[in-house]
Short mmCIF file of C-alpha atoms and ligand atoms in Angstrom, two decimals:
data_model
loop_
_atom_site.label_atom_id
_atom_site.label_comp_id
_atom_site.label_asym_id
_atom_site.label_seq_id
_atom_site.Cartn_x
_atom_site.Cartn_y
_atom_site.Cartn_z
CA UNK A 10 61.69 75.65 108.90
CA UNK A 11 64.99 77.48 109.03
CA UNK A 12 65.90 79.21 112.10
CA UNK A 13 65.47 83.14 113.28
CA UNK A 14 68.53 85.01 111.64
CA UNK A 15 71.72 85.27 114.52
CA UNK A 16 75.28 86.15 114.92
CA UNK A 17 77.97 83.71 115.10
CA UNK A 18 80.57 83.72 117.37
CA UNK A 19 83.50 81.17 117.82
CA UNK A 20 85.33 81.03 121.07
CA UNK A 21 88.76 79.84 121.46
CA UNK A 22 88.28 79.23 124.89
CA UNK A 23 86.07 79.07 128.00
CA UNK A 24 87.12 82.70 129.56
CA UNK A 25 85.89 84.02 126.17
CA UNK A 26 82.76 82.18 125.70
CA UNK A 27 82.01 82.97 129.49
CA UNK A 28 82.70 86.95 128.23
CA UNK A 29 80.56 86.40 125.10
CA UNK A 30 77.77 85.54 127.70
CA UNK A 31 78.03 87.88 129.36
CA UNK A 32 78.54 91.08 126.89
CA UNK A 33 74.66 89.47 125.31
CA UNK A 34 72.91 88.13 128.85
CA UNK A 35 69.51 88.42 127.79
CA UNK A 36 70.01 86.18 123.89
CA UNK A 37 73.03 84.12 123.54
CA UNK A 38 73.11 80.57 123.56
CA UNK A 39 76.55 78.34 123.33
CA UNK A 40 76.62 75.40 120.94
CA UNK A 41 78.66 72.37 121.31
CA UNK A 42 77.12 69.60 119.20
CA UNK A 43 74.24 71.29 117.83
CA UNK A 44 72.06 68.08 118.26
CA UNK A 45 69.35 69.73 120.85
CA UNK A 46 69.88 73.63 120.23
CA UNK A 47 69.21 73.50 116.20
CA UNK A 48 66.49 71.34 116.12
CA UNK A 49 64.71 74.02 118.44
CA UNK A 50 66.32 76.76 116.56
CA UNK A 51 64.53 74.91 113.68
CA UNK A 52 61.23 75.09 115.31
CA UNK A 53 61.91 78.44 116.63
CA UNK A 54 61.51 77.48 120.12
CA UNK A 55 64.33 78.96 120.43
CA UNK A 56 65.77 82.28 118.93
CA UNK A 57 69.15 83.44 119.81
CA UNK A 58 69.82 86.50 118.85
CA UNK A 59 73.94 85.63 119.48
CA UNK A 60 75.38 81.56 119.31
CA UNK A 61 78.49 81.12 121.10
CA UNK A 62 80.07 77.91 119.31
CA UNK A 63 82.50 76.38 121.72
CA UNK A 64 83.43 73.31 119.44
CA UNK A 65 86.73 73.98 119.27
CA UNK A 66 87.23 74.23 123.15
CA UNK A 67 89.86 71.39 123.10
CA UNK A 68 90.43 72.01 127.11
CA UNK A 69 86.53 71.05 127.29
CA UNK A 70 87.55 67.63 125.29
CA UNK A 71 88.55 64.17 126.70
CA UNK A 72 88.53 61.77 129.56
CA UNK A 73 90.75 61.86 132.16
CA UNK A 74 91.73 59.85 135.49
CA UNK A 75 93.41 61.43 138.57
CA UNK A 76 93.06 60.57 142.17
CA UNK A 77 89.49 61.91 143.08
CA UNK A 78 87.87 60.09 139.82
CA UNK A 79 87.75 60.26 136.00
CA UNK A 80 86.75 63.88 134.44
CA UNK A 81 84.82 64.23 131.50
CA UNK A 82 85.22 67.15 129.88
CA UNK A 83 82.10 68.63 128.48
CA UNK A 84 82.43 67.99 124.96
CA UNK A 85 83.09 64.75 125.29
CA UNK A 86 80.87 63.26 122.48
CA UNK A 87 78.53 60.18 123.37
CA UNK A 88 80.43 57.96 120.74
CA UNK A 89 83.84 58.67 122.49
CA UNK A 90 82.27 58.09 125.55
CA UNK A 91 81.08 54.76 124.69
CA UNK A 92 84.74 53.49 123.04
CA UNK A 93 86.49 55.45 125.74
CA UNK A 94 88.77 52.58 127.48
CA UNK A 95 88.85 54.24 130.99
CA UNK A 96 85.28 54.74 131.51
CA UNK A 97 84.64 51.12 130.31
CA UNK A 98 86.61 50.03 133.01
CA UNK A 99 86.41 52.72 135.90
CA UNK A 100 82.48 53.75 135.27
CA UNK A 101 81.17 51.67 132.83
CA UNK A 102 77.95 53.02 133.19
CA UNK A 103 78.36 55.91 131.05
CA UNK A 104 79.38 54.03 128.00
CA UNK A 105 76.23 51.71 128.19
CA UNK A 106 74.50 54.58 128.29
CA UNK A 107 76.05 56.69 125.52
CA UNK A 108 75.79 53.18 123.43
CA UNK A 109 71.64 53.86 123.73
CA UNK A 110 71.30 57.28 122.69
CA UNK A 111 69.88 58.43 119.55
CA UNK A 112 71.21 57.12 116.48
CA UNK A 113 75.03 57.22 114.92
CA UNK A 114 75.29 60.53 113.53
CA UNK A 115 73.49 61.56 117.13
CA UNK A 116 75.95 59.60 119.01
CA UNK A 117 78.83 61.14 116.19
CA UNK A 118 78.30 64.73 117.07
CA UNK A 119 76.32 65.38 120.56
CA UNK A 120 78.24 65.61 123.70
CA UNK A 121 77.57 64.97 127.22
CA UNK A 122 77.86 68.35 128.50
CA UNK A 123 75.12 69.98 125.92
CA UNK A 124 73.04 66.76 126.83
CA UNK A 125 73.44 67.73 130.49
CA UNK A 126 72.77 71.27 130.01
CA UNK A 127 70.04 71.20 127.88
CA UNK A 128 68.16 68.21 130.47
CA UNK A 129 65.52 67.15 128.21
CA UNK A 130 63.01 64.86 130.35
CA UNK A 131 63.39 62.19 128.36
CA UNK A 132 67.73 62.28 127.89
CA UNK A 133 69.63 59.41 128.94
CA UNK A 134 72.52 60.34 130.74
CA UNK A 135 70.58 62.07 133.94
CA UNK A 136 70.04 58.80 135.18
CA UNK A 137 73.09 57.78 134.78
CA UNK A 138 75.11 60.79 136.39
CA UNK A 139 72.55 61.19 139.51
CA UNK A 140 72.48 57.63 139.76
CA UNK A 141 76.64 57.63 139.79
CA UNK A 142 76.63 60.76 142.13
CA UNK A 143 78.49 62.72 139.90
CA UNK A 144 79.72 66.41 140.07
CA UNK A 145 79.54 68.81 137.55
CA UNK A 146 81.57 71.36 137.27
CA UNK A 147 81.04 74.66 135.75
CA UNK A 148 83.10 77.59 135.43
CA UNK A 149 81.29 81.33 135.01
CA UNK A 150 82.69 84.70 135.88
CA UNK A 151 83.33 84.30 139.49
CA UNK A 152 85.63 81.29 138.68
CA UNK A 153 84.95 77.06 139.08
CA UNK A 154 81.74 75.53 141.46
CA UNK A 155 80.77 72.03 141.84
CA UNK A 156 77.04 71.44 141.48
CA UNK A 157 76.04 67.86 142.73
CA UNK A 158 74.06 66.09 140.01
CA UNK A 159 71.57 65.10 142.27
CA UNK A 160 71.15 68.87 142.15
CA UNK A 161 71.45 70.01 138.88
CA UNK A 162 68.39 69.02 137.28
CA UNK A 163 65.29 71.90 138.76
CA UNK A 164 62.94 70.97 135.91
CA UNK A 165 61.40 70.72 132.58
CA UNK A 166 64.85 71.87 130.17
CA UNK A 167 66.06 73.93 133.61
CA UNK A 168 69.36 73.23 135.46
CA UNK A 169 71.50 74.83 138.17
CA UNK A 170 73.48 76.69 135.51
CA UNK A 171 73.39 80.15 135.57
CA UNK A 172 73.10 81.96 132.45
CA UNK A 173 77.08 83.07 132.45
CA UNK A 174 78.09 79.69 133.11
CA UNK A 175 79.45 76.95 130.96
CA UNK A 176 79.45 73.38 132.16
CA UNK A 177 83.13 71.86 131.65
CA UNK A 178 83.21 68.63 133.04
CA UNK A 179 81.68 65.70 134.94
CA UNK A 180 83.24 64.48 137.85
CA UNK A 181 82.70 60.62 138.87
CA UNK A 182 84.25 59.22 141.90
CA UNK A 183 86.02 55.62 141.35
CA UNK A 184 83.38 52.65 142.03
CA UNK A 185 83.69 50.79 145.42
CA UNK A 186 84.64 46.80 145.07
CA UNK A 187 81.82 44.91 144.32
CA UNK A 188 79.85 47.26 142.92
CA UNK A 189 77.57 46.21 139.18
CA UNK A 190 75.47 48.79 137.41
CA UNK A 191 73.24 48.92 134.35
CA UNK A 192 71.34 51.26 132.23
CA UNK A 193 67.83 49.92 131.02
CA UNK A 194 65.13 52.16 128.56
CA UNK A 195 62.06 51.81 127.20
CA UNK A 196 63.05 53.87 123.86
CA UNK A 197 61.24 55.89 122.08
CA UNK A 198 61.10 54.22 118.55
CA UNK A 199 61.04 57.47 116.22
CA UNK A 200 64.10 59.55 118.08
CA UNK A 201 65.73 56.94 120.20
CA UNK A 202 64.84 58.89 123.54
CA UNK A 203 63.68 57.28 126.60
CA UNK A 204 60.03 56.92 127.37
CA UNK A 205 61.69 55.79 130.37
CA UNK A 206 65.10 55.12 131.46
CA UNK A 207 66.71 53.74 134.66
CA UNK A 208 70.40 53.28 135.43
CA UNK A 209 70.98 51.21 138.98
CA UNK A 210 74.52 51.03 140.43
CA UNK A 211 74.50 48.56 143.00
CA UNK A 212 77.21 47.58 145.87
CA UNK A 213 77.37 44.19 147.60
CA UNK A 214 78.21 43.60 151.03
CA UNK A 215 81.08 40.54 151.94
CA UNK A 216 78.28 38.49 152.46
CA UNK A 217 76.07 38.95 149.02
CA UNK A 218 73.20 41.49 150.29
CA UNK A 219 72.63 45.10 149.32
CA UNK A 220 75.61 47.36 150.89
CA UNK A 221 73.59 49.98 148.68
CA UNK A 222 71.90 50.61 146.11
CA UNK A 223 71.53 54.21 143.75
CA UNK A 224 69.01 54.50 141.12
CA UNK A 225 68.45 57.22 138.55
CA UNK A 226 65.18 57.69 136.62
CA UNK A 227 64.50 59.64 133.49
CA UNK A 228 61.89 60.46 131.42
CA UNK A 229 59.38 59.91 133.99
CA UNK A 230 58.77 63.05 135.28
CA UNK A 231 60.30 66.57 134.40
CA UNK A 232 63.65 65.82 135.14
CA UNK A 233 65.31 62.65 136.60
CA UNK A 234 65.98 61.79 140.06
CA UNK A 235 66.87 59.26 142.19
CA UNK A 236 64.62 56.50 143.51
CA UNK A 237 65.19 56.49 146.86
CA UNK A 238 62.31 54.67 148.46
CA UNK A 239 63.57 51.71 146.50
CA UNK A 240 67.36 52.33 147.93
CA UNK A 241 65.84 52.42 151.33
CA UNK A 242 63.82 49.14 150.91
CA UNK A 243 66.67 47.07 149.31
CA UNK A 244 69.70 48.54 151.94
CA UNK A 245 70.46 45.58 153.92
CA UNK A 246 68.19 43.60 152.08
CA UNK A 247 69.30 39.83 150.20
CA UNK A 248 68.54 41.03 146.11
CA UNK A 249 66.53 37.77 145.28
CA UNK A 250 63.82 38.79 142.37
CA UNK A 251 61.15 39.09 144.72
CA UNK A 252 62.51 41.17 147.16
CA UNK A 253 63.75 43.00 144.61
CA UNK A 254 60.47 43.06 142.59
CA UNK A 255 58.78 44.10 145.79
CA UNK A 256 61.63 46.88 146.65
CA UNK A 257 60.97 48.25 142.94
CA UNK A 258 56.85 48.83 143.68
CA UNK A 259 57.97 52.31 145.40
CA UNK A 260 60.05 53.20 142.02
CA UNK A 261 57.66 55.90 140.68
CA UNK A 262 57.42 57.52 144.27
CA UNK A 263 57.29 61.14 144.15
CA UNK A 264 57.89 61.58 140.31
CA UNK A 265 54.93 63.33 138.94
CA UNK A 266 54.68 61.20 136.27
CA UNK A 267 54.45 62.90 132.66
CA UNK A 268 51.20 62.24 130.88
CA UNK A 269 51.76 62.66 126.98
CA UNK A 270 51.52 61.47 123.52
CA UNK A 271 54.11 58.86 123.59
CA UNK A 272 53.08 57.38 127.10
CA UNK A 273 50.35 58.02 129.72
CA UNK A 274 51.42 58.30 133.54
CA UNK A 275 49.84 55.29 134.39
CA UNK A 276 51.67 53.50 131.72
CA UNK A 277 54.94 55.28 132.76
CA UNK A 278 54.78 53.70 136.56
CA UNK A 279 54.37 50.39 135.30
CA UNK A 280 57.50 51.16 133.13
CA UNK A 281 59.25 52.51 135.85
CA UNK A 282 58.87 49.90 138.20
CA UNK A 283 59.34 47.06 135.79
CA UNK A 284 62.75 48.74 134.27
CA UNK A 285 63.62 49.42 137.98
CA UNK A 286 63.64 45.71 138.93
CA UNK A 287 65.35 44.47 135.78
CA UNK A 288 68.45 47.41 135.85
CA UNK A 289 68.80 46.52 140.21
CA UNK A 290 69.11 42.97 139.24
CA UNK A 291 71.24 42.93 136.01
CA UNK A 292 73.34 45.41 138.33
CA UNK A 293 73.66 43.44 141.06
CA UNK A 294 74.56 40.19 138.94
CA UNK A 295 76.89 42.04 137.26
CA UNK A 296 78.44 43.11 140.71
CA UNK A 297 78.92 39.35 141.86
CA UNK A 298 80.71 38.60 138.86
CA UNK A 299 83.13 41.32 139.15
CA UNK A 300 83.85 40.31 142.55
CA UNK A 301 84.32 36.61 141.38
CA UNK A 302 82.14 35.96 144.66
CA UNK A 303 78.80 34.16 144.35
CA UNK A 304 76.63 34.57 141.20
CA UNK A 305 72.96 35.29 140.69
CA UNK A 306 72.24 32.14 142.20
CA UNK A 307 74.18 32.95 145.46
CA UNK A 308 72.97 36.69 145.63
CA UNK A 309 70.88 36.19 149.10
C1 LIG B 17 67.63 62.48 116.06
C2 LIG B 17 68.07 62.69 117.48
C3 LIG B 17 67.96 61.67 118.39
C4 LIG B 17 68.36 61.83 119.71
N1 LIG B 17 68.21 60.81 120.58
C5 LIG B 17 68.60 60.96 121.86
C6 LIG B 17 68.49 59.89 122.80
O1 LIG B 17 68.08 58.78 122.48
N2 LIG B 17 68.89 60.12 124.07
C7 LIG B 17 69.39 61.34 124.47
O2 LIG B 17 69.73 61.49 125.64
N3 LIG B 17 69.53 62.36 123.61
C8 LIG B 17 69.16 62.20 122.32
N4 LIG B 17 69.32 63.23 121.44
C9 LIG B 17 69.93 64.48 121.90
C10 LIG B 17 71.46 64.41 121.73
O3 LIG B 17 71.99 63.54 122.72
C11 LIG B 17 72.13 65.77 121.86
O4 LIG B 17 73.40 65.62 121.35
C12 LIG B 17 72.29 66.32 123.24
O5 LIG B 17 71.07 66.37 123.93
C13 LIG B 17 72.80 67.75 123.21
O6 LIG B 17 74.17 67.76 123.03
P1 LIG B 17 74.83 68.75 122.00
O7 LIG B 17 76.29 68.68 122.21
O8 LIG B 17 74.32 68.42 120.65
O9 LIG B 17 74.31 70.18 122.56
P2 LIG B 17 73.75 71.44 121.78
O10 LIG B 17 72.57 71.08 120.98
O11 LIG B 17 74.83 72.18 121.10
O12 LIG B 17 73.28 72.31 123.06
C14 LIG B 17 72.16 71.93 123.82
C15 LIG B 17 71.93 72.96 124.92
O13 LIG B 17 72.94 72.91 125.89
C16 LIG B 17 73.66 74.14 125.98
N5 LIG B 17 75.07 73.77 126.15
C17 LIG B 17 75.77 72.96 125.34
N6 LIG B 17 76.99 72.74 125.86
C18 LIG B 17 77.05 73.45 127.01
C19 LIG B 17 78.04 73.62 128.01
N7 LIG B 17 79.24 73.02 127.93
N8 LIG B 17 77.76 74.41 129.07
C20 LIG B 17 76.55 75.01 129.18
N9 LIG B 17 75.58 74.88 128.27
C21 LIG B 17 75.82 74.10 127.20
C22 LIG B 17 73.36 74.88 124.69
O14 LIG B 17 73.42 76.28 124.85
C23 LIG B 17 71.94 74.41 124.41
O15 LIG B 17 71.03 75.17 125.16
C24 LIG B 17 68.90 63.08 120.12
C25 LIG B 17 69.05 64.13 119.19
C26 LIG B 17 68.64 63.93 117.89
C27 LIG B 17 68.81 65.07 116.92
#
């Protein structure tokens, strides 16, 4: 199906496609990669009247590291995300994840601030940012606010952003020493989305047990969020599989779990907790190694 007729607009910059917004509040969408919006254009589940194309931002392009972190600017695609040499070493995380989603020409033209924005249930990079504690930061007529990703994501396709805002970067704070993570998904075989997904980024203490432990799960329920009864269990804790196995029991704890055709709920917990346990302890092996301290075998 083609999509309802609309009115193209190109913006040369954020100020203007904040204006745009604003001079059409009730229909205008922006467009960065195109990957989400025109498929539901397509379907016409959605029908702007007014598309704001802010693909030749360049301000909105690029990674970059300064003293509070590395900033991704929104249109950042997920392919240049997952070559990007300063992420792979400062927050490797994102990369692994940007590696998973979709396919090439996906991974060629979407970019992690329409990915963000748009906060399918079942995207990969929500884990990944709540798990990291990342800030995004948006920029709308009043000037530049930090949203915490932990509170971005309100529901079903719904975030933080107000309708005059445009997202322009992410914001992750440098990793701590001895700190592993890793992104695991149950992928949907058709699109490449996760039926689930969980990212774990987990910091050892001096002598080998949990310091702490953050976990981000998506495609569970509505929108991802973080584990925490599992954080709680394993803080403190030695991460030996059983402990960690047991720790990972409480991973689908207050997610109402989605119920559809590619998954039921009750399948979904058992996917949760299982992915749970494997991303804590590939994390936390990968977290010994970087410290050249013990390995698996000495993780207590
Ligand atoms: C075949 C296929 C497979 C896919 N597989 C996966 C997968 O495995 N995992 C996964 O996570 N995703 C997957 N996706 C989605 C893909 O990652 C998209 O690129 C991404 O979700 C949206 O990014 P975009 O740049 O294309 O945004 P667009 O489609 O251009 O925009 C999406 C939404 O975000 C808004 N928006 C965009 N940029 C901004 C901004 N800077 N500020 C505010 N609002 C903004 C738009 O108005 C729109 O509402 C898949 C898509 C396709 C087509």
């Amino acid at each position: 199906m083609n999509p309802a007729p609309f009115e193209y607009h190109r913006a040369g910059s954020v100020q203007e496609a904040i204006g745009l917004l604003q001079q059409f509040p009730e229909d205008a969408k922006l467009l960065a990669g195109g990957h989400s919006l025109l498929p539901v254009m397509k379907l016409r589940l959605a029908e702007p009247v007014h598309l704001i194309d802010i693909s030749g931002v360049g301000d909105l392009r690029g990674v970059q590291e300064g003293s509070d972190g590395v900033r991704i600017g929104a249109l950042t695609t997920h392919r240049e995300i997952e070559r990007d040499e300063t992420l792979r070493q400062r927050c490797p995380l994102l990369p692994e994840i940007a590696s998973r989603v979709g396919d090439r020409q996906t991974r060629a033209r979407g970019t992690i601030g329409g990915a963000l924005a748009h906060a399918d249930p079942a995207a990969d990079y929500p884990a990944g940012v709540v798990a990291l504690d990342a800030e995004l930061i948006v920029q709308g007529p009043g000037g530049e606010r930090t949203i915490a990703a932990t509170e971005f994501f309100l529901g079903f396709l719904t975030t933080a952003l107000a309708p005059d805002e445009v997202l322009t970067a992410v914001r992750v704070a440098a990793l701590p020493a001895r700190t592993g993570v890793n992104y695991q998904k149950l992928a949907n075989q058709a699109s490449g989305y996760a039926v689930v997904g969980v990212a774990a980024v987990v910091t050892l203490a001096a002598d080998g047990s949990c310091e702490s432990a953050r976990i981000g799960v998506t495609g569970a329920g509505a929108s991802a969020v973080r584990a925490t009864a599992v954080e709680e269990a394993l803080r403190n804790r030695s991460l030996d599989e059983a402990t960690v196995a047991a720790a990972c029991e409480a991973a689908d704890e207050g997610i109402d779990l989605l119920d559809d055709l590619h998954a039921s709920a009750d399948y979904r917990r058992r996917v949760v907790r299982g992915l749970a346990r494997r991303a804590v302890l590939a994390a936390a092996v990968r977290a010994a190694e970087a410290w050249g301290g013990p390995g698996r075998a000495g993780l207590r």
